[in-house]
Coordinates of C-alpha atoms and ligand atoms in Angstrom, one line a residue:
M1 CA 45.5 69.5 199.7
I2 CA 47.4 66.5 198.4
I3 CA 46.7 64.6 195.1
V4 CA 48.2 61.2 195.1
L5 CA 48.5 59.5 191.7
K6 CA 48.5 55.7 191.2
D7 CA 52.1 55.7 190.0
K8 CA 54.9 58.1 189.3
K9 CA 54.0 58.9 185.7
E10 CA 52.9 62.4 184.9
N11 CA 49.3 62.5 183.7
K12 CA 48.6 64.9 180.8
E13 CA 44.8 65.2 181.5
L14 CA 45.3 66.2 185.1
K15 CA 48.2 68.5 184.3
D16 CA 46.1 70.3 181.7
Y17 CA 43.2 70.6 184.2
L18 CA 45.5 72.2 186.8
N19 CA 47.0 74.6 184.3
I20 CA 43.6 75.7 182.8
N21 CA 42.3 76.3 186.3
K22 CA 45.5 78.2 187.3
I23 CA 46.0 75.8 190.2
K24 CA 49.6 76.0 191.3
S25 CA 51.1 72.7 192.4
E26 CA 54.3 71.3 193.8
R27 CA 55.3 67.9 192.7
S28 CA 57.2 65.2 194.5
I29 CA 57.6 61.4 194.4
L30 CA 56.7 59.7 197.6
N31 CA 56.6 55.9 198.0
G32 CA 57.0 55.5 194.3
K33 CA 53.9 57.7 193.5
L34 CA 53.6 61.1 192.0
V35 CA 52.2 63.5 194.6
Y36 CA 50.9 67.0 193.9
S37 CA 50.6 69.4 196.8
V38 CA 48.2 72.2 196.0
N39 CA 46.4 75.0 197.9
G40 CA 43.0 73.4 198.3
K41 CA 41.0 76.7 198.4
G42 CA 38.1 76.7 195.9
I43 CA 39.2 73.4 194.3
D44 CA 36.6 70.9 193.1
R45 CA 38.0 68.0 195.0
E46 CA 35.5 65.5 193.7
K47 CA 36.4 66.3 190.1
I48 CA 40.0 65.7 190.7
A49 CA 39.3 62.5 192.6
N50 CA 37.5 61.2 189.5
F51 CA 40.5 61.4 187.2
E52 CA 41.5 57.9 186.2
A53 CA 45.2 58.5 187.2
V54 CA 44.3 59.7 190.7
E55 CA 44.5 57.3 193.6
K56 CA 43.3 59.6 196.3
V57 CA 42.8 63.3 197.2
L58 CA 43.7 64.1 200.8
N59 CA 42.6 67.1 202.8
I60 CA 45.8 67.4 204.8
S61 CA 49.0 69.5 204.4
S62 CA 51.8 68.1 202.3
E63 CA 54.1 68.2 205.3
A64 CA 51.9 65.8 207.3
Y65 CA 51.5 63.5 204.3
K66 CA 55.2 63.4 203.8
V67 CA 55.9 62.9 207.4
N68 CA 53.4 60.1 208.0
S69 CA 53.8 58.3 204.8
N70 CA 57.4 57.3 205.5
K71 CA 57.6 56.3 209.0
D72 CA 56.7 53.5 211.3
V73 CA 55.2 54.3 214.8
I74 CA 57.3 52.4 217.3
V75 CA 56.9 52.2 221.1
N76 CA 60.1 50.9 222.5
K77 CA 60.5 47.9 220.2
I78 CA 56.7 47.5 219.5
N79 CA 55.8 48.5 216.0
F80 CA 52.3 49.8 215.8
S81 CA 52.5 50.3 212.0
K82 CA 53.2 46.6 211.3
D83 CA 52.1 44.5 214.2
F84 CA 48.7 44.1 215.8
N85 CA 48.9 45.3 219.4
V86 CA 46.4 45.2 222.3
I87 CA 46.7 47.7 225.1
A88 CA 44.8 46.6 228.2
G89 CA 44.2 47.5 231.8
P90 CA 41.8 49.0 234.2
C91 CA 40.2 52.4 233.7
S92 CA 41.9 53.8 236.8
V93 CA 44.7 53.0 239.0
E94 CA 42.9 52.2 242.3
S95 CA 45.7 50.8 244.5
Y96 CA 49.0 49.0 244.2
S97 CA 47.4 45.6 245.0
Q98 CA 44.7 46.1 242.3
L99 CA 47.1 47.1 239.6
I100 CA 49.9 44.6 240.2
K101 CA 47.4 41.7 240.2
I102 CA 45.9 42.8 236.9
A103 CA 49.3 43.6 235.4
K104 CA 50.8 40.2 236.2
N105 CA 47.7 38.5 234.8
L106 CA 47.9 40.5 231.6
K107 CA 51.6 39.8 231.2
E108 CA 50.9 36.1 231.4
K109 CA 48.4 36.6 228.5
G110 CA 51.2 38.2 226.4
I111 CA 50.1 41.8 226.8
K112 CA 53.0 44.2 226.6
I113 CA 51.4 47.6 227.3
L114 CA 49.4 48.3 230.4
R115 CA 46.9 51.1 230.6
A116 CA 45.4 52.8 233.7
G117 CA 44.5 56.4 234.4
A118 CA 45.9 58.4 237.3
F119 CA 44.2 61.7 236.7
K120 CA 40.7 60.9 235.5
P121 CA 38.6 63.4 233.4
R122 CA 35.2 62.4 234.7
T123 CA 31.9 63.7 233.4
S124 CA 30.6 64.3 236.9
P125 CA 32.7 66.2 239.5
Y126 CA 31.3 63.8 242.1
S127 CA 32.8 60.7 240.5
F128 CA 36.2 59.3 241.4
Q129 CA 38.8 61.7 240.0
G130 CA 41.8 59.3 240.1
L131 CA 44.7 58.9 242.6
G132 CA 46.7 61.6 240.8
K133 CA 50.4 61.6 241.4
E134 CA 50.1 58.6 243.8
G135 CA 48.6 56.8 240.8
L136 CA 51.6 57.6 238.7
E137 CA 53.9 56.3 241.4
I138 CA 52.0 53.1 241.5
L139 CA 52.3 52.8 237.8
S140 CA 56.1 53.3 238.0
R141 CA 56.4 50.6 240.6
V142 CA 54.3 48.1 238.6
K143 CA 56.4 48.8 235.5
K144 CA 59.6 48.1 237.5
E145 CA 58.2 44.9 238.8
T146 CA 56.6 43.5 235.6
G147 CA 58.6 45.1 232.8
L148 CA 55.3 46.1 231.1
F149 CA 55.2 49.4 229.2
L150 CA 52.7 52.0 230.3
C151 CA 50.0 54.1 228.6
C152 CA 48.4 56.8 230.7
E153 CA 46.3 59.8 230.0
I154 CA 47.7 63.2 230.6
L155 CA 45.4 66.2 231.3
D156 CA 47.8 69.0 232.2
K157 CA 51.0 70.0 230.4
N158 CA 52.4 71.3 233.7
L159 CA 52.6 67.7 234.9
I160 CA 54.7 66.3 232.0
D161 CA 57.7 65.7 234.3
D162 CA 55.6 63.5 236.5
Y163 CA 54.9 61.2 233.5
K164 CA 58.6 60.3 233.1
D165 CA 58.0 56.5 233.4
I166 CA 55.0 56.6 231.1
D167 CA 55.8 55.2 227.6
I168 CA 52.7 56.4 225.7
L169 CA 51.1 59.7 226.6
Q170 CA 47.4 59.4 226.1
V171 CA 45.3 62.4 225.0
G172 CA 41.8 61.7 225.9
A173 CA 38.6 62.3 223.9
R174 CA 37.9 65.4 225.9
N175 CA 41.2 66.9 225.1
M176 CA 41.6 66.0 221.4
Q177 CA 41.2 69.7 220.5
N178 CA 43.2 71.1 223.5
Y179 CA 45.8 72.6 221.2
D180 CA 47.9 74.0 224.0
L181 CA 48.3 70.5 225.4
L182 CA 48.9 69.0 222.0
K183 CA 51.7 71.6 221.3
A184 CA 53.3 70.8 224.6
L185 CA 53.2 67.1 224.1
A186 CA 54.5 67.5 220.6
K187 CA 57.8 68.6 222.1
Q188 CA 58.1 65.3 224.1
N189 CA 60.2 62.5 222.7
K190 CA 57.4 60.0 223.4
P191 CA 54.6 58.4 221.4
I192 CA 51.2 59.9 221.8
L193 CA 47.9 57.9 221.8
L194 CA 45.5 60.5 220.4
K195 CA 41.8 59.6 221.0
R196 CA 39.0 60.8 218.8
G197 CA 36.9 63.5 220.4
M198 CA 33.3 62.3 221.0
G199 CA 31.9 65.1 218.8
S200 CA 34.7 65.3 216.2
T201 CA 34.8 64.4 212.6
V202 CA 37.6 62.3 211.1
N203 CA 39.0 65.4 209.4
E204 CA 39.2 67.2 212.8
F205 CA 40.8 64.1 214.3
L206 CA 43.5 64.1 211.7
L207 CA 44.0 67.9 212.0
S208 CA 44.7 67.4 215.7
A209 CA 47.3 64.8 214.7
E210 CA 48.8 67.5 212.5
Y211 CA 49.2 69.8 215.5
L212 CA 51.4 67.1 217.0
M213 CA 53.3 66.5 213.8
Q214 CA 53.8 70.2 212.9
N215 CA 55.2 70.8 216.3
G216 CA 57.7 68.0 216.2
N217 CA 56.1 64.7 217.2
K218 CA 55.5 62.2 214.5
N219 CA 55.0 59.2 216.7
I220 CA 51.2 59.1 216.9
I221 CA 48.8 56.3 217.4
L222 CA 45.2 57.3 216.7
C223 CA 42.4 55.7 218.7
E224 CA 38.7 55.5 217.7
R225 CA 36.6 55.4 220.9
G226 CA 33.1 56.1 219.7
I227 CA 31.1 59.3 219.0
K228 CA 27.9 60.8 220.3
T229 CA 24.8 59.9 218.3
F230 CA 21.1 59.6 219.2
E231 CA 21.6 55.9 219.9
N232 CA 21.3 55.3 223.6
G233 CA 21.6 51.5 223.8
T234 CA 25.4 52.1 224.0
R235 CA 27.4 54.8 225.7
N236 CA 28.7 56.1 222.4
T237 CA 28.5 54.8 218.8
L238 CA 31.5 53.0 217.6
D239 CA 32.3 54.5 214.2
L240 CA 34.4 51.9 212.4
S241 CA 34.3 53.9 209.2
S242 CA 36.9 56.1 210.8
V243 CA 39.4 53.2 210.6
S244 CA 38.9 53.0 206.8
Q245 CA 38.8 56.7 206.4
V246 CA 42.1 57.2 208.4
K247 CA 43.7 54.4 206.3
H248 CA 42.6 56.3 203.2
F249 CA 43.9 59.7 204.3
S250 CA 46.9 58.9 206.3
S251 CA 49.4 56.2 207.2
L252 CA 49.2 56.7 210.9
P253 CA 48.2 53.5 212.8
I254 CA 44.7 53.5 214.3
I255 CA 43.6 51.3 217.1
V256 CA 40.0 50.9 218.4
D257 CA 38.7 51.2 222.0
P258 CA 35.4 49.3 222.1
S259 CA 35.2 49.8 225.9
H260 CA 34.5 53.5 225.9
A261 CA 32.5 53.2 222.7
A262 CA 30.1 50.5 223.9
G263 CA 30.1 51.3 227.6
R264 CA 29.0 47.7 228.3
Y265 CA 31.1 44.6 228.7
D266 CA 28.8 42.3 226.8
L267 CA 29.5 44.1 223.5
I268 CA 33.3 44.3 223.8
E269 CA 34.1 41.0 222.1
S270 CA 31.9 41.5 219.0
M271 CA 33.0 45.1 218.6
S272 CA 36.7 44.1 218.9
L273 CA 36.3 41.5 216.2
A274 CA 34.5 44.0 214.0
A275 CA 37.4 46.5 214.6
V276 CA 39.9 43.9 213.5
A277 CA 37.9 43.1 210.4
A278 CA 37.7 46.8 209.6
G279 CA 41.5 46.9 209.5
A280 CA 42.4 48.4 212.9
D281 CA 46.0 48.2 213.9
G282 CA 45.2 47.2 217.5
L283 CA 42.8 47.5 220.4
L284 CA 42.6 49.3 223.7
I285 CA 40.5 47.4 226.2
E286 CA 39.5 48.0 229.8
V287 CA 39.8 45.0 232.0
H288 CA 39.4 44.5 235.8
D289 CA 39.7 41.7 238.2
K290 CA 36.5 42.7 239.9
P291 CA 34.5 45.0 237.5
S292 CA 31.5 45.2 239.9
I293 CA 33.6 47.2 242.4
A294 CA 35.8 49.2 240.0
M295 CA 36.0 52.8 240.9
S296 CA 35.4 53.9 237.3
D297 CA 34.0 52.3 234.1
G298 CA 33.2 48.9 235.8
K299 CA 30.2 48.3 233.5
Q300 CA 32.4 48.2 230.4
S301 CA 35.3 46.4 231.9
L302 CA 36.0 42.8 231.0
K303 CA 36.8 40.2 233.6
L304 CA 40.2 38.6 233.1
D305 CA 38.9 35.2 231.9
K306 CA 36.5 36.8 229.3
F307 CA 39.5 38.9 228.2
S308 CA 41.5 35.7 227.6
S309 CA 38.9 34.3 225.2
L310 CA 38.6 37.6 223.4
L311 CA 42.4 37.7 222.9
D312 CA 42.3 34.2 221.5
K313 CA 39.7 35.1 218.9
V314 CA 41.2 38.5 218.1
S315 CA 44.6 36.9 217.5
K316 CA 43.2 34.3 215.1
L317 CA 41.2 37.0 213.2
S318 CA 44.1 39.5 213.0
K319 CA 46.4 36.8 211.6
F320 CA 43.8 35.9 209.0
M321 CA 43.2 39.6 208.1
R322 CA 46.9 40.1 207.5
K323 CA 46.9 37.2 205.1
I324 CA 44.1 38.4 202.9
Ligands
PEP401 C1 40.1 56.4 229.2 O1 40.7 55.9 228.3 O2 40.0 56.0 230.4 C2 39.2 57.6 228.8 C3 38.8 58.5 229.7 O3 38.8 57.5 227.5 P1 38.1 58.7 226.6 O4 39.0 59.8 226.6 O5 38.0 58.0 225.3 O6 36.8 59.0 227.2
MN402 MN1 37.6 54.4 231.3

């Protein structure tokens, strides 16, 4: 557990409390603040958080805190820790002609990172499972022709070599706790987009990020994509509190995916704006030139013209948010 003080001055009251309760601590100064790293077992976290001098108490290892408090997450030259970024594209690669058309349109709109799945983890085994390796080849071709960077979900650590042209390896919601996959991806020198599991708490989400960090990969972008609740008007429930919680516990960037959260195209704009207002570092949005015939997730995919008007509003709001 980590106790972060408001500044770098020692606090007598807190020091006495730790001594009296025989809580061993290691001290360090990080980002100009005094940080105690303690073994969290049996500690009254709330009590410590209530000390006047304490800024926050984090339920993560000191290593992860040190790692992620000092580093920007950068994909090629795109800085996810400082700039607001939108990753967009269809749910799946369906064909070369489909992807190149969407990619060129997105590029004109200023998008730098294209998303599209090649191996699709579908709830039903009867649904389209993706084009597999052929999908990855199409992605490589589109990258070569447009210069867009690529974000694509990986399901199987044995296929890492096939993802050589992919710039951001996406770990999907269903695999957030696939520790074997996380450990293998941690050894790759590539940024990871880690999606929140649909039944996972924010703490579990951050602990999955720690698996990546502990095993050598600190370039992580978190992604909130909604969780299962009793609400059935939407596919999942977009939990925007995770954005604030992550900001409190960690300095990793977090983007929001309103598409998989809402599951319906008509809510994407309002949920995107809400995500920006909540402090998200970016968005991941599914778009399609013809959503009605998309092979997966058409109901939640935005048409290209609707996406333009969303981008316009998002860009104004994100600029405003960065000023206040
Ligand atoms: C996806 O991004 O296409 C996807 C399958 O998302 P999730 O893992 O959030 O369901
Ligand atoms: Mn999808």
